[in-house]
Tab-separated table of C-alpha atoms in Angstrom:
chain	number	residue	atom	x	y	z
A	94	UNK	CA	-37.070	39.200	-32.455
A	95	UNK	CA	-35.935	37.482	-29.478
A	96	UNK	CA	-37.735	35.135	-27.760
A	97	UNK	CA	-37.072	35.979	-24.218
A	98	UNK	CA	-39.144	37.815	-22.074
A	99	UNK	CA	-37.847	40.992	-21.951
A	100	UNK	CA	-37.399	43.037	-17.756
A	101	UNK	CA	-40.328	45.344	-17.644
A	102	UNK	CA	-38.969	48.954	-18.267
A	103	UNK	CA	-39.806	52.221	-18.530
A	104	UNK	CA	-43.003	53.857	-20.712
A	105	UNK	CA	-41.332	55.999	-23.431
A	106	UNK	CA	-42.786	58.639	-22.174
A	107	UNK	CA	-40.498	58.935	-18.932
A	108	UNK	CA	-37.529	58.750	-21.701
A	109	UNK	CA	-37.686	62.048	-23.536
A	110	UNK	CA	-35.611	63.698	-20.982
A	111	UNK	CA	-33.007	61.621	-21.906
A	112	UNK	CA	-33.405	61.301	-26.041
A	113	UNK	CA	-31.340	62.347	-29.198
A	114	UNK	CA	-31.854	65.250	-30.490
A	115	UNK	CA	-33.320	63.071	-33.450
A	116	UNK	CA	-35.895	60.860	-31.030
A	117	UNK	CA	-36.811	57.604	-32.870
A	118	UNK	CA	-40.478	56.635	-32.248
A	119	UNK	CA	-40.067	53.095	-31.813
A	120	UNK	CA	-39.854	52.653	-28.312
A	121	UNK	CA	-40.150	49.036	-26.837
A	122	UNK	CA	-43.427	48.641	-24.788
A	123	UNK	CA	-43.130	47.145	-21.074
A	124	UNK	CA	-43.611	43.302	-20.878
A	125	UNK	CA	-42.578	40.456	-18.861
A	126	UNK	CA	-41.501	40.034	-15.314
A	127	UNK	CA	-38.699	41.567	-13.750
A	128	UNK	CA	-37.610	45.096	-12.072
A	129	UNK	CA	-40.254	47.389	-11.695
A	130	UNK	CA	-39.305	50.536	-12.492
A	131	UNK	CA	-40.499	53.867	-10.057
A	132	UNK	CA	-41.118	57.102	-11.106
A	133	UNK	CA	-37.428	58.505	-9.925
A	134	UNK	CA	-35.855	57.604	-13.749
A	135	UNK	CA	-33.771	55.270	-15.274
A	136	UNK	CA	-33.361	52.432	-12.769
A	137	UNK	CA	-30.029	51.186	-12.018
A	138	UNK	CA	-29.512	47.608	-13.149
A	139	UNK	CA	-27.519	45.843	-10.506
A	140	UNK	CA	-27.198	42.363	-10.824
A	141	UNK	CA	-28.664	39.734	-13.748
A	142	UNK	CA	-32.253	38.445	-13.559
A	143	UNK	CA	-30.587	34.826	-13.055
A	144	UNK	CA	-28.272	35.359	-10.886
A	145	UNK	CA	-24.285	36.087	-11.957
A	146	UNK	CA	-22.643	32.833	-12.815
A	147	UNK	CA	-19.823	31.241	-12.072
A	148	UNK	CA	-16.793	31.388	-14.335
A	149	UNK	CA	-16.592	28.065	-16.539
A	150	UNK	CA	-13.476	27.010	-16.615
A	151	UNK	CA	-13.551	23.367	-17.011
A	152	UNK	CA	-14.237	21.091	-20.028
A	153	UNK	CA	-17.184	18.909	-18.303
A	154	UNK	CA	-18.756	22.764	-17.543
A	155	UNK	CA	-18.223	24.063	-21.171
A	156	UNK	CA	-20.133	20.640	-22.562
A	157	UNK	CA	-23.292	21.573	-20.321
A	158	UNK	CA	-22.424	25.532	-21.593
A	159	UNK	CA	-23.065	24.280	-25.336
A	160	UNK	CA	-25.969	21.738	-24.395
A	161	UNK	CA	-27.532	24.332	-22.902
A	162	UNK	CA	-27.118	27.248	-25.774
A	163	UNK	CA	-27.760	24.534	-28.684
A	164	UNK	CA	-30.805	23.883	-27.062
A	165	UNK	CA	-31.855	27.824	-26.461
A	166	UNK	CA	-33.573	29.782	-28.994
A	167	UNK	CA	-33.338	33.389	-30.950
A	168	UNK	CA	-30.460	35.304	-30.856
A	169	UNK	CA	-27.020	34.961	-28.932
A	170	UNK	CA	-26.008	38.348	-26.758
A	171	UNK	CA	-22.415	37.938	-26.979
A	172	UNK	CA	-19.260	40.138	-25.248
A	173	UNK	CA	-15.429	39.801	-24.504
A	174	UNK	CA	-13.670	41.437	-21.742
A	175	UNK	CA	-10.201	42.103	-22.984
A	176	UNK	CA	-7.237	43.450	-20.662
A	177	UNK	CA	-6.039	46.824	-23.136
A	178	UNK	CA	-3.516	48.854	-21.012
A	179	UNK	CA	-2.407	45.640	-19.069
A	180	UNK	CA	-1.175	43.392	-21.666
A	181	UNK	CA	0.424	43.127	-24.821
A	182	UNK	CA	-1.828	41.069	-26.711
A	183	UNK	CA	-5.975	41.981	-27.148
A	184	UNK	CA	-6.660	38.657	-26.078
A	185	UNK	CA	-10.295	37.366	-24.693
A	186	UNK	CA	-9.828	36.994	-20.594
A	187	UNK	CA	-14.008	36.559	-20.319
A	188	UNK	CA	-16.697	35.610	-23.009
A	189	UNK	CA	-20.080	36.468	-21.367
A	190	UNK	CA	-23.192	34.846	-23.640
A	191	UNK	CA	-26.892	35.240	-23.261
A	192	UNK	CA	-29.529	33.092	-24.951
A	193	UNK	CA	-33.639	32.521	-24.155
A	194	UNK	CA	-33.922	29.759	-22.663
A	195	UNK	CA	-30.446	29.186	-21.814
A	196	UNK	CA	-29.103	32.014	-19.176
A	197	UNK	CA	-26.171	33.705	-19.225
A	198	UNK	CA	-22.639	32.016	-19.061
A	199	UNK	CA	-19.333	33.387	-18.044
A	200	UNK	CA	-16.786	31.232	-20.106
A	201	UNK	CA	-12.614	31.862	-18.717
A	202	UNK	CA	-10.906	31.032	-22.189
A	203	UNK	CA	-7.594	30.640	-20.007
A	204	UNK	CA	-8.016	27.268	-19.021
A	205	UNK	CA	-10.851	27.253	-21.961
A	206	UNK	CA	-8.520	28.659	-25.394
A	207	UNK	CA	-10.471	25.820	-27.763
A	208	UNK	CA	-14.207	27.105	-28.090
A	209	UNK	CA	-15.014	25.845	-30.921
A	210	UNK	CA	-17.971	23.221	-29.610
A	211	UNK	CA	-19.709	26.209	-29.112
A	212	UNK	CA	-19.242	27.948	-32.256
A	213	UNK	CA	-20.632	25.264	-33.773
A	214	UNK	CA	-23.551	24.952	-31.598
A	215	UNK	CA	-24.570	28.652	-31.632
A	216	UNK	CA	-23.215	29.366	-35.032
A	217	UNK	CA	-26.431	29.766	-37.140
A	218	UNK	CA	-28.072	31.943	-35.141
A	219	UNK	CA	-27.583	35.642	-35.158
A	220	UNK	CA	-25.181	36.895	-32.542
A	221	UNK	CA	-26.134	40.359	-30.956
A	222	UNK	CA	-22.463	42.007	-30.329
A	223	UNK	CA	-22.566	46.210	-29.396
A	224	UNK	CA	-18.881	47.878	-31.129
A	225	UNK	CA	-18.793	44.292	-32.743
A	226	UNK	CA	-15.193	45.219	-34.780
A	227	UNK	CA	-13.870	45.892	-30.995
A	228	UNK	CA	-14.524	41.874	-29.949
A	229	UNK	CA	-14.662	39.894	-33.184
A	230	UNK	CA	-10.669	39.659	-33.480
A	231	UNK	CA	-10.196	38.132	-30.356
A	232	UNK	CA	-13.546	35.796	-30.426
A	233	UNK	CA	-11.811	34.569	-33.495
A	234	UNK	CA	-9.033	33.482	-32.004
A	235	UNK	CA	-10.978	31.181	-29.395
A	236	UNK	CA	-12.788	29.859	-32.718
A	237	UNK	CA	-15.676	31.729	-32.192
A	238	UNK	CA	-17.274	33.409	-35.800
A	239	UNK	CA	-20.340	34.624	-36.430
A	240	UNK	CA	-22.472	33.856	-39.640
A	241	UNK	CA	-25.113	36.359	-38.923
A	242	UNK	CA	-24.864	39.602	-36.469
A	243	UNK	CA	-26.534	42.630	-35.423
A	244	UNK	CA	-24.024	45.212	-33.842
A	245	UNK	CA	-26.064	47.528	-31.755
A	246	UNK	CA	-23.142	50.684	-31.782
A	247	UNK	CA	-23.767	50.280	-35.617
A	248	UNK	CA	-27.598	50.093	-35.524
A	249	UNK	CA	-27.464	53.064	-33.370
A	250	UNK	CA	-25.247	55.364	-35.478
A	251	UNK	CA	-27.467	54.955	-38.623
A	252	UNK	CA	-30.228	55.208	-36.439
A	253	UNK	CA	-28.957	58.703	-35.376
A	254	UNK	CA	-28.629	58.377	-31.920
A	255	UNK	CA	-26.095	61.102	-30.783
A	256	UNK	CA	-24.575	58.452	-27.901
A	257	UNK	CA	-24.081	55.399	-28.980
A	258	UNK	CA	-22.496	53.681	-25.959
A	259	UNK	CA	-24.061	50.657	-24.536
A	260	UNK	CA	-25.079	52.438	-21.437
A	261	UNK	CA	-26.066	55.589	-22.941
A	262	UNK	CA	-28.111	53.585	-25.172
A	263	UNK	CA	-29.527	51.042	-22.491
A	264	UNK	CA	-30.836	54.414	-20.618
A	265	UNK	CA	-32.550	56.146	-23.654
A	266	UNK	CA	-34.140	53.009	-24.658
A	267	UNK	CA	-34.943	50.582	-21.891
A	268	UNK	CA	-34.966	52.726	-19.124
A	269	UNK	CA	-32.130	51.031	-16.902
A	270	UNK	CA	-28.503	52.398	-16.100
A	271	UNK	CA	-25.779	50.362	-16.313
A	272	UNK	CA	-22.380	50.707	-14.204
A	273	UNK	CA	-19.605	51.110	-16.448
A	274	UNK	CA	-16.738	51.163	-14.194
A	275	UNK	CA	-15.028	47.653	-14.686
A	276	UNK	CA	-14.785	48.583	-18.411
A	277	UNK	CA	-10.979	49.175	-18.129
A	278	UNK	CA	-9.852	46.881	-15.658
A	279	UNK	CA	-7.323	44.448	-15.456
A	280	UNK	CA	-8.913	41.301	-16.612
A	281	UNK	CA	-6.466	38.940	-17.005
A	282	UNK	CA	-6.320	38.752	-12.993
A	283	UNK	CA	-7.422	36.034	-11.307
A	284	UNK	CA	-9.598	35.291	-9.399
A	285	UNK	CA	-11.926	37.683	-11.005
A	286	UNK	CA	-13.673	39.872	-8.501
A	287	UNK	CA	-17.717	38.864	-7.665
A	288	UNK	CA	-18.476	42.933	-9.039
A	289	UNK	CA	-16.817	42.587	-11.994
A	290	UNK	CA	-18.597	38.865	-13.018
A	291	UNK	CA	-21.749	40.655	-11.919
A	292	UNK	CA	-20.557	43.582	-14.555
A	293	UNK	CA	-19.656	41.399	-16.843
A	294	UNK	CA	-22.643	39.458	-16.726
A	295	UNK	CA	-24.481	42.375	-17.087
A	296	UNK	CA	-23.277	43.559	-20.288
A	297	UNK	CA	-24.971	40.560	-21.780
A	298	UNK	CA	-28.067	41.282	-20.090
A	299	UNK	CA	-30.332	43.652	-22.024
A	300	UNK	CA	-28.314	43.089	-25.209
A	301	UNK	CA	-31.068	41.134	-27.272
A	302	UNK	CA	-33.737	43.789	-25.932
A	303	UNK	CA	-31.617	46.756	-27.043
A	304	UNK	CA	-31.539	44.862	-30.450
A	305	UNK	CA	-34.821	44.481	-30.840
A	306	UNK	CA	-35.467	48.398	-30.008
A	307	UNK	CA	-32.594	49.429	-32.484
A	308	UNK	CA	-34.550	46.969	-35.413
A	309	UNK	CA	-37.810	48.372	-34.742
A	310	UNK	CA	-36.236	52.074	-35.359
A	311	UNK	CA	-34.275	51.139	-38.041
A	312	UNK	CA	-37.210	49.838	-40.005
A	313	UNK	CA	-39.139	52.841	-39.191
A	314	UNK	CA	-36.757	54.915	-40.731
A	315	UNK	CA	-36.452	52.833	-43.975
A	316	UNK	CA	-32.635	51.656	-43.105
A	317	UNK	CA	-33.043	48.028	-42.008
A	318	UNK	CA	-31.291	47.098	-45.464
A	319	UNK	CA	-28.361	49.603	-45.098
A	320	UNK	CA	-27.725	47.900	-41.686
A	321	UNK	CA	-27.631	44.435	-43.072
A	322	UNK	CA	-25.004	45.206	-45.728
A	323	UNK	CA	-23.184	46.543	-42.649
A	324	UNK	CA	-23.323	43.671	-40.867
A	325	UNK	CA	-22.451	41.382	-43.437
A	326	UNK	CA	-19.551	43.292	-44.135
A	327	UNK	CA	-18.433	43.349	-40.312
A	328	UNK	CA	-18.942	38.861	-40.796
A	329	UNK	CA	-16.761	39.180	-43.482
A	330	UNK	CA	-14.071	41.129	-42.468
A	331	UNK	CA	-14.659	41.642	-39.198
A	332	UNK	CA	-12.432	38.919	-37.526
A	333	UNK	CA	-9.266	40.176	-39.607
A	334	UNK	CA	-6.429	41.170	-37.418
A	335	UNK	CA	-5.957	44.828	-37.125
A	336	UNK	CA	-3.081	45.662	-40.644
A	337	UNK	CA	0.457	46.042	-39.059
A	338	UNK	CA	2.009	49.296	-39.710
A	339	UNK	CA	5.407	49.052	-41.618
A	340	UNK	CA	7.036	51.777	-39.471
A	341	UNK	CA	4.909	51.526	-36.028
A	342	UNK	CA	7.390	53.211	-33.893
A	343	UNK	CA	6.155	56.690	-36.035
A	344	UNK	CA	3.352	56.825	-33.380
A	345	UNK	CA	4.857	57.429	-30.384
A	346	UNK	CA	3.444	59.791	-28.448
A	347	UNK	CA	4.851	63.493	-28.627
A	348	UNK	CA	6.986	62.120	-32.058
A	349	UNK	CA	6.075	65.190	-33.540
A	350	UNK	CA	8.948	67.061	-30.955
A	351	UNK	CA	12.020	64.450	-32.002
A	352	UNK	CA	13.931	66.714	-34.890
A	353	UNK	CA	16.030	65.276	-36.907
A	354	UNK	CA	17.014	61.731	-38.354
A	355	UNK	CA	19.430	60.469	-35.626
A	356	UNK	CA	17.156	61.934	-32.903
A	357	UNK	CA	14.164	59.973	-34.913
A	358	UNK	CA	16.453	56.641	-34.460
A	359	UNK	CA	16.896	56.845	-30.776
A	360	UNK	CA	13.047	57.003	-30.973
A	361	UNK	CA	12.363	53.607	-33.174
A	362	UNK	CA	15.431	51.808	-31.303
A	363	UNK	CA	14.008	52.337	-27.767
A	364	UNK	CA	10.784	51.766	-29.126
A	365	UNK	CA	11.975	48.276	-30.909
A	366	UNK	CA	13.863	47.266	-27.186
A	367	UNK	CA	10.438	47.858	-25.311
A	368	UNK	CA	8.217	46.547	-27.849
A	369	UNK	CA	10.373	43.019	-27.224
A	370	UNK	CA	10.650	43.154	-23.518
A	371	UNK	CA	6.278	44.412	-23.805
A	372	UNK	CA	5.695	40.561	-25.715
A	373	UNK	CA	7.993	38.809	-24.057
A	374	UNK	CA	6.141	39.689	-20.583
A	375	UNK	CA	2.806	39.864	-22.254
A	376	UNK	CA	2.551	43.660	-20.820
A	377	UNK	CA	1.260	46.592	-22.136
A	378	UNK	CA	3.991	48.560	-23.921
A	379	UNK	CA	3.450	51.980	-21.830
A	380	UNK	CA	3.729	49.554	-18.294
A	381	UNK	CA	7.239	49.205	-19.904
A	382	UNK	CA	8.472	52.041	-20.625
A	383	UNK	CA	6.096	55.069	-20.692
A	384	UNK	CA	5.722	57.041	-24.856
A	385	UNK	CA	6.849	60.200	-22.672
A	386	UNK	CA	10.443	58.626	-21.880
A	387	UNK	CA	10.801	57.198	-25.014
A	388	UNK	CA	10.851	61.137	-26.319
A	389	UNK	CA	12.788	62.239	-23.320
A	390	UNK	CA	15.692	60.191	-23.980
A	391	UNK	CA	15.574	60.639	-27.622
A	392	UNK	CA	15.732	64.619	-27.027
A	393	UNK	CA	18.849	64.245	-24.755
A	394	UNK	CA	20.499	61.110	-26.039
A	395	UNK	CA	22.379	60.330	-22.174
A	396	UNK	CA	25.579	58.414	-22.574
A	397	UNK	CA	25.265	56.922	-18.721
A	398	UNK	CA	22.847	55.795	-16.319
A	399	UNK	CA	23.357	58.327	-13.859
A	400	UNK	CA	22.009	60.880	-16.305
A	401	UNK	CA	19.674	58.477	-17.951
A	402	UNK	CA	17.574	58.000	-14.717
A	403	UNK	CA	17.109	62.190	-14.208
A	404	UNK	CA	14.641	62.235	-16.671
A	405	UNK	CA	11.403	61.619	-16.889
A	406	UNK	CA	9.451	58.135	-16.796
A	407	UNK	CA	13.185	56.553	-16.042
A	408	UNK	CA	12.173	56.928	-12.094
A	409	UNK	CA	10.499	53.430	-11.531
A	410	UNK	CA	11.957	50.331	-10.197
A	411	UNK	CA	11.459	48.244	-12.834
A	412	UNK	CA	12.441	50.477	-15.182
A	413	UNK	CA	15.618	51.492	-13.400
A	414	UNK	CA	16.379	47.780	-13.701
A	415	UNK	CA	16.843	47.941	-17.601
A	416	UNK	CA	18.610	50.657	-17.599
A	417	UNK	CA	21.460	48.656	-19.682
A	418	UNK	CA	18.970	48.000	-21.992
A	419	UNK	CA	17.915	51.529	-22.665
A	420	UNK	CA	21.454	52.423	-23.122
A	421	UNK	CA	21.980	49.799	-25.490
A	422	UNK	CA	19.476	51.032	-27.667
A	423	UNK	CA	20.767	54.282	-27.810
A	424	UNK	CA	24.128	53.148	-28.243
A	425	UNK	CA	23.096	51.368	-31.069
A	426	UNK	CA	21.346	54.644	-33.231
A	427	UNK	CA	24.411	56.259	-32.083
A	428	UNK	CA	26.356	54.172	-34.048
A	429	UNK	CA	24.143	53.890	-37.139
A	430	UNK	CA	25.794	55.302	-40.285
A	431	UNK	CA	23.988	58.011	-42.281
A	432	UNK	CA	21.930	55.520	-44.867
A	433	UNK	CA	20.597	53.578	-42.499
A	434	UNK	CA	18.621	56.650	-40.458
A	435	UNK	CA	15.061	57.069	-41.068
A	436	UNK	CA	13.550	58.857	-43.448
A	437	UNK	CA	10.732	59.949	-44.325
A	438	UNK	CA	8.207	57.346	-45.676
A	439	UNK	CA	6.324	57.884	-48.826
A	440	UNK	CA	2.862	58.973	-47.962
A	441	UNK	CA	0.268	56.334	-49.676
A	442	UNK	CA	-2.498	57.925	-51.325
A	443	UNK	CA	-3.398	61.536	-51.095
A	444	UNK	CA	-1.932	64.737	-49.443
A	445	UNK	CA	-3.102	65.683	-46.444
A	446	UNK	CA	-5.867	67.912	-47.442
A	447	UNK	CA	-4.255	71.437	-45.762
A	448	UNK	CA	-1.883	71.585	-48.655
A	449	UNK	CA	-4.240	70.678	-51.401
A	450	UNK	CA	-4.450	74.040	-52.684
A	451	UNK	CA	-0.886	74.207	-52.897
A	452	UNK	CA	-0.872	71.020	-54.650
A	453	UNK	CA	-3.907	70.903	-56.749
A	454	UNK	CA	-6.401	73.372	-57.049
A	455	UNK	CA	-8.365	71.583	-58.783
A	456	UNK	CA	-8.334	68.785	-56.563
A	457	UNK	CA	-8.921	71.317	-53.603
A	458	UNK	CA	-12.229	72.128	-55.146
A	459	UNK	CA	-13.448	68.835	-55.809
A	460	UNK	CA	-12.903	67.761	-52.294
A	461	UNK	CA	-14.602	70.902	-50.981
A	462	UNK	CA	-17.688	70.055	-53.229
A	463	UNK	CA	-17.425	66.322	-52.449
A	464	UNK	CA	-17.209	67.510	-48.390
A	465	UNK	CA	-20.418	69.583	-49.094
A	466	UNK	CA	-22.734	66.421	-51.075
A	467	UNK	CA	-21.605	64.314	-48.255
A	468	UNK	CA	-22.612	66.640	-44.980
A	469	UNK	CA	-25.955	67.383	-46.593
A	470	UNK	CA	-27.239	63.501	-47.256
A	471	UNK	CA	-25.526	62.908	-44.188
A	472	UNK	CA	-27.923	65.338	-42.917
A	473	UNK	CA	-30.932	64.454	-44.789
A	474	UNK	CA	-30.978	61.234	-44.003
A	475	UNK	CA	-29.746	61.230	-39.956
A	476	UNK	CA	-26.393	59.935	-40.354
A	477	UNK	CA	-22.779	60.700	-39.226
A	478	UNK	CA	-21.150	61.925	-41.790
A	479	UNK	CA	-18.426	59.251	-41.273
A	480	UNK	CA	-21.194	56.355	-41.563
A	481	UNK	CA	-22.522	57.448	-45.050
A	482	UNK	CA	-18.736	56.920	-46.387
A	483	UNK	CA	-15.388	57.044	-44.820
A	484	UNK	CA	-13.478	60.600	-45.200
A	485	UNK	CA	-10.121	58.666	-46.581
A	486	UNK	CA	-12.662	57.444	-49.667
A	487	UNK	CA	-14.119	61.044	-50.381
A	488	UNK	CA	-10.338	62.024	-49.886
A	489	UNK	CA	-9.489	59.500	-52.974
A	490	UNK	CA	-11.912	59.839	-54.917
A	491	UNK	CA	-11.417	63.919	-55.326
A	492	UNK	CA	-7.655	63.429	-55.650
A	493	UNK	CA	-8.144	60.888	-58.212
A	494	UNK	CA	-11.343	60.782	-60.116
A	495	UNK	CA	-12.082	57.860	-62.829
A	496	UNK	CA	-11.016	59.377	-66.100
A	497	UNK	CA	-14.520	59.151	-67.392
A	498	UNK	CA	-16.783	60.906	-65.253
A	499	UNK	CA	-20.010	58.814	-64.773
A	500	UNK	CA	-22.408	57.637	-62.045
A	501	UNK	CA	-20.910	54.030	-63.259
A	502	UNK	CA	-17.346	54.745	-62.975
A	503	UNK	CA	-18.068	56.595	-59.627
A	504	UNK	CA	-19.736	53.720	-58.154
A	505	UNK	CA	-17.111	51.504	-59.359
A	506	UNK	CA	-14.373	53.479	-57.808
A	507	UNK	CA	-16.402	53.890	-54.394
A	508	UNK	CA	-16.575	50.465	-54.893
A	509	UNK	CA	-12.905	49.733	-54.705
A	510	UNK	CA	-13.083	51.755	-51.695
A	511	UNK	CA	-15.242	49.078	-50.039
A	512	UNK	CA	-18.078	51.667	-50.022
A	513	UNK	CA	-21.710	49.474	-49.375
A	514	UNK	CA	-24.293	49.532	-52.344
A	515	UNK	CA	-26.439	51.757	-50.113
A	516	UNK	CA	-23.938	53.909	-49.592
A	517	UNK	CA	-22.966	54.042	-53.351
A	518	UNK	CA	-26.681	54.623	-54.558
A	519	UNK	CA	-27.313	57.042	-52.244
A	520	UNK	CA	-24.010	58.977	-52.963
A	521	UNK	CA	-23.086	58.609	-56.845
A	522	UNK	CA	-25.721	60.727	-58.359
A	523	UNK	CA	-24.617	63.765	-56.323
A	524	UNK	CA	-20.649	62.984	-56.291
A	525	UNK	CA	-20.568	62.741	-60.119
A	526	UNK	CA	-21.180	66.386	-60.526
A	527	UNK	CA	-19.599	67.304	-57.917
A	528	UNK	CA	-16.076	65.770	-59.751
A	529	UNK	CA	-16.853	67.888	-62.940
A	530	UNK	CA	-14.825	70.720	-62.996
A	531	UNK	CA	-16.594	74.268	-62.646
């Protein structure tokens, strides 16, 4: 539990308007000072209890920022505001922390890239993250890694809530609205704007409470265990940057109209020229050179600039200005010899299940069956389907099933799969039969 004392909010009873269609009981009792709520609903929550602080962004301010959260107790509410659709890279351009006893901090990681001080002041407590895979890659790169951590998203989704957004779930909850609005902005501008720190801020606000809330349900229902395999596996693995695809150029947007091999090449060597020029200006790939002209000029393949800049996405100013470029790059699949085209890659692991019963049969009714075990725990016990085990392992595990049919050698292969022991136990007695041919 945390030790802060949490705003006063809303009786559960003024809640039920707003619930899942699956209402948990646990609902977190009003205590402690702070807004009082009136009898209009959720209350909007516009600005932090404390006040909304300035960005650190110098070392002497960062030493009094780990002083002050070394010192604090319970858990750490942690968030990073990132700048996706701006820039190239998923960098941290904000790290907002909340402790008891220590406030709220706003840490620029710009001027700041080293935080490492803090990690090691903070790191044995549990850190309180919500869509913790989303933030933990680029925390990691400022040398901030969590030991211990409770994902609220995560809690929520085994919980059963319906809407698991941070605002959906502050509402349902603790009775206060938060402004989302800020969520896609440009943060890597500076200065930042007063609203956005006070959004920003914000985010870290109620964090700890919402934890606590989720924890009380989750025990209720008997799933407290399931979510700390989760989040142990999210520590582990969590940080990992996202796997590089071999041939990342295959999801361009509206690929699926390009026929042909040569016409696929004009696609991966415009892609290949923006993708440079995108990390070389540290800008998001589609402020380069939108997916849509990318497939344009593939389609028509123009030989000049006059007829390159007709179509469409090729009308901007900047873009205009590497027009040579563009050229260049189809110039260059023009002049590719047959063996060098692309081709189609192998596909790694199983078909995609339409032509299963093409394919196998066989196969095609063990996935069916597998399908039909997984929907109905997901169902007994309140779970997205997805959350109980990931679709790609049901997918291999009824394509290829372990010679010897047991509830062993099904766990083991689930297993492999990175499947969690709840999810195995709860999962292998029903699977194994379901692998047996009729």
């Amino acid at each position: 539990m945390t030790d802060e004392p949490p705003l006063r909010r809303r009786p559960a009873e003024e809640l039920q308007g707003n619930a899942p269609q699956h209402p948990p009981s646990a609902q977190p009792q009003p205590a402690g000072e702070g807004v009082d709520p009136t009898d209009g609903g959720p209350v909007p929550l516009i600005a932090p209890r404390d006040g909304t602080p300035d960005p650190v962004a110098a070392p002497a301010e960062l030493a009094e920022v780990v002083a002050r959260f070394a010192a604090g107790t319970g858990p750490v509410a942690l968030d990073a505001e990132r700048a996706s659709g701006y820039r190239y890279s998923q960098r941290a351009y904000l790290v907002q922390l909340r402790r008891a006893g220590a406030g709220t901090a706003l840490i620029d990681p710009l001027p700041l890239p080293d935080l490492s001080a803090l990690d090691a002041a903070i790191g044995e407590a549990e850190w309180v993250l919500h869509a913790a895979s989303q933030d933990l890659p680029c925390l990691a790169e400022v040398g901030l890694r969590p030991r211990r951590l409770f994902d609220t998203e995560l809690a929520a989704r085994l919980a059963g809530f319906e809407r698991v957004g941070l605002a959906a779930l502050t509402e349902q909850l603790l009775g206060y609205t938060l402004e989302k609005h800020h969520s896609a902005a440009d943060w890597s501008s500076r200065p930042l704007p007063e609203s956005w720190l006070t959004y920003a801020a914000l985010d870290v606000e109620l964090l700890t409470d919402l934890r606590d809330a989720l924890d009380a349900e989750l025990t209720r229902q008997g799933k407290s265990a399931w979510a700390a395999e989760e989040f142990a596996a999210l520590v582990r693995t969590g940080a990992r940057p996202p796997r590089v695809r071999a041939e990342p150029w295959r999801r361009t947007s509206g690929i699926h109209r390009v026929r042909g091999a040569r016409a696929q090449a004009r696609v991966r060597s415009m892609w290949y020229a923006r993708d440079q020029i995108a990390a070389r200006r540290d800008a998001a790939p589609g402020r380069v050179l939108p997916d849509s002209a990318i497939i344009a000029a593939a389609e028509l393949d123009p030989r000049d600039e006059k007829t390159l800049l007709t179509l469409p996405g090729f009308g901007g100013r900047s873009v205009r200005r590497l027009a040579r470029t563009w050229l260049a790059a189809l110039d260059d699949a023009r002049q590719l010899p047959d063996d060098a085209l692309p081709v189609t890659p192998a596909v790694e692991g199983p078909p995609p299940p339409h032509r299963w019963a093409e394919r196998d049969p066989v196969a095609a009714g063990r996935l069916a069956r597998c399908r039909e075990v997984v929907i109905r725990i997901a169902g007994e016990h309140n779970l997205p389907p997805e959350n109980l085990i990931t679709p790609d392992s049901v997918r291999r595990l009824a394509w290829t099933p372990p010679e010897e049919l047991t509830e062993d050698t099904v766990a083991e292969t689930l297993r492999g799969f990175n499947a969690r022991e709840w999810q195995i136990a709860l999962l292998t007695p029903d699977l194994t039969p379901a692998l047996t041919p009729e």
